Amino acid sequence: MTIAESPDSAVPDRKKVRAFARSLFGIYTHGALAYMIDLGHRLGLFTAAAHGPATSPELATRAGLDERYVREWLGAMVTAEIMTYDRDAAAYTLPPEHAAALTGPGSKNMGPMAAMVTLLGRNLEGVEEAFRTGGGVPYDAFAPHFTGVMDELNRRPLDELLVEAWLPLAPGLTERLAAGARVADVGCGTGHALAVLGAAFPASTFVGYDLSSEAIGLARAEVADAGLANVSFEVADVSALAPQRPFDVVFAIDAVHDQAAPAEVLRGVHDALTPGGTFVMIDMAASSELSENVGNPFAPWIYSISTLHCMTVSLASGGAGLGAAWGEGLARRMLGEAGFGEVTAHPAPGQGLNLIYVTGRPE
Ligand SMILES: C[S@@+](CC[C@H](N)C(=O)[O-])C[C@H]1O[C@@H](n2cnc3c(N)ncnc32)[C@H](O)[C@@H]1O
């Protein structure tokens, strides 16, 4: 039966069509607004607005920007109900509740996340082509922007949550790090997790691996600035981790699902651990079964970033293309196949998008 013959498509309910069209326009509007939020974050407009009500010229002066652009941006912010407008005073206000989610040095500031939308749009044509031909858009095509976006996204949660809220999920891990352990971070990006751990646990030694020489350069600069002699970084492909480098603890933070060879990476981590060693894998919170992701408010985001980045970078090098929504079931199965022991999966405190898997190499 062709689509034209389908009884379901014959008489669409006009009310439902109108409702869906409205919702579709809302999606496009929010897509455009994500760029406006990205601009507001990059240009310091939210921070300037958080200082109190301002007219457009006042806000432009506060932020050091061109008034005409600022006024148009404010139009979008007011009509999107991100800011309010007092016509008599010609004053714009960022309500304190909105400032809490868009400004400040903490992990509650969601401003940096808008840059991910901008980043994903950069390679749309490449992904479009890959839909037709297979393959994908390689990591290099996302550089150098990807490195900076990931760094800004993860830096604040790592500062606030890694030591205080995430490590305690692995029994005995904090004590082990305090006593002195050999630790690796696979797919470490700009290495901020190890900078945080290196400062908190001076008796331990840390090495971070990443394919990106640009990210590793930034990682080295950060730990050199901080004077952390117990943290080092290497440009390396973690699908070929050398088992002769034994580690007591390995972290993989948001770095397994986009691997070209995730099974090899997991096996390599297992083999590089000492018996009794701990593996902490932080990855997207999703089910491996699509129908179980329906109703998960984060799921459309996860599938979208996967199509536009995580899956395509893996497929670009002939990889597995697991995708960001590979999910807990498949993750558990692959960890088991790599030889790991019992796995516990915890919703990541303060990070609704992530699960923290804790497992280890059996004694
Ligand atoms: C999504 S980013 C996460 C980076 C970092 N862990 C963070 O949380 O910000 C994934 C990282 O894995 C790295 N990567 C991907 N495949 C790799 C491989 N085979 N070997 C080493 N690094 C790899 C990428 O270069 C990228 O920096």
PDB file of N, CA and C in Angstrom, residues 20-36 117:
ATOM      1  N   PHE A  20      -0.646  20.855  15.547  1.00  0.00           N
ATOM      2  CA  PHE A  20       0.719  20.398  15.261  1.00  0.00           C
ATOM      3  C   PHE A  20       1.520  21.498  14.563  1.00  0.00           C
ATOM      4  N   ALA A  21       0.854  22.220  13.645  1.00  0.00           N
ATOM      5  CA  ALA A  21       1.554  23.302  12.931  1.00  0.00           C
ATOM      6  C   ALA A  21       2.024  24.369  13.926  1.00  0.00           C
ATOM      7  N   ARG A  22       1.167  24.658  14.929  1.00  0.00           N
ATOM      8  CA  ARG A  22       1.564  25.629  15.955  1.00  0.00           C
ATOM      9  C   ARG A  22       2.777  25.114  16.729  1.00  0.00           C
ATOM     10  N   SER A  23       2.701  23.827  17.056  1.00  0.00           N
ATOM     11  CA  SER A  23       3.800  23.271  17.843  1.00  0.00           C
ATOM     12  C   SER A  23       5.084  23.245  17.005  1.00  0.00           C
ATOM     13  N   LEU A  24       4.939  22.981  15.705  1.00  0.00           N
ATOM     14  CA  LEU A  24       6.094  22.978  14.816  1.00  0.00           C
ATOM     15  C   LEU A  24       6.735  24.365  14.761  1.00  0.00           C
ATOM     16  N   PHE A  25       5.866  25.382  14.666  1.00  0.00           N
ATOM     17  CA  PHE A  25       6.412  26.741  14.609  1.00  0.00           C
ATOM     18  C   PHE A  25       7.131  27.075  15.931  1.00  0.00           C
ATOM     19  N   GLY A  26       6.574  26.546  17.012  1.00  0.00           N
ATOM     20  CA  GLY A  26       7.232  26.739  18.315  1.00  0.00           C
ATOM     21  C   GLY A  26       8.632  26.127  18.318  1.00  0.00           C
ATOM     22  N   ILE A  27       8.752  24.963  17.690  1.00  0.00           N
ATOM     23  CA  ILE A  27      10.070  24.308  17.628  1.00  0.00           C
ATOM     24  C   ILE A  27      11.051  25.193  16.850  1.00  0.00           C
ATOM     25  N   TYR A  28      10.610  25.715  15.710  1.00  0.00           N
ATOM     26  CA  TYR A  28      11.502  26.570  14.911  1.00  0.00           C
ATOM     27  C   TYR A  28      11.862  27.840  15.695  1.00  0.00           C
ATOM     28  N   THR A  29      10.870  28.395  16.381  1.00  0.00           N
ATOM     29  CA  THR A  29      11.123  29.604  17.168  1.00  0.00           C
ATOM     30  C   THR A  29      12.171  29.331  18.246  1.00  0.00           C
ATOM     31  N   HIS A  30      12.007  28.205  18.923  1.00  0.00           N
ATOM     32  CA  HIS A  30      12.975  27.887  19.979  1.00  0.00           C
ATOM     33  C   HIS A  30      14.356  27.627  19.397  1.00  0.00           C
ATOM     34  N   GLY A  31      14.391  27.033  18.195  1.00  0.00           N
ATOM     35  CA  GLY A  31      15.690  26.829  17.538  1.00  0.00           C
ATOM     36  C   GLY A  31      16.387  28.166  17.315  1.00  0.00           C
ATOM     37  N   ALA A  32      15.634  29.149  16.791  1.00  0.00           N
ATOM     38  CA  ALA A  32      16.221  30.470  16.544  1.00  0.00           C
ATOM     39  C   ALA A  32      16.601  31.142  17.864  1.00  0.00           C
ATOM     40  N   LEU A  33      15.755  30.952  18.889  1.00  0.00           N
ATOM     41  CA  LEU A  33      16.044  31.567  20.191  1.00  0.00           C
ATOM     42  C   LEU A  33      17.312  31.001  20.827  1.00  0.00           C
ATOM     43  N   ALA A  34      17.600  29.738  20.528  1.00  0.00           N
ATOM     44  CA  ALA A  34      18.838  29.160  21.083  1.00  0.00           C
ATOM     45  C   ALA A  34      20.051  29.954  20.596  1.00  0.00           C
ATOM     46  N   TYR A  35      20.004  30.414  19.331  1.00  0.00           N
ATOM     47  CA  TYR A  35      21.109  31.264  18.833  1.00  0.00           C
ATOM     48  C   TYR A  35      21.147  32.590  19.575  1.00  0.00           C
ATOM     49  N   MET A  36      19.968  33.135  19.854  1.00  0.00           N
ATOM     50  CA  MET A  36      19.920  34.423  20.558  1.00  0.00           C
ATOM     51  C   MET A  36      20.459  34.277  21.987  1.00  0.00           C
ATOM     52  N   VAL A 117      24.043  24.057  20.281  1.00  0.00           N
ATOM     53  CA  VAL A 117      23.121  24.161  19.138  1.00  0.00           C
ATOM     54  C   VAL A 117      23.837  24.832  17.966  1.00  0.00           C
TER      55      VAL A 117
END
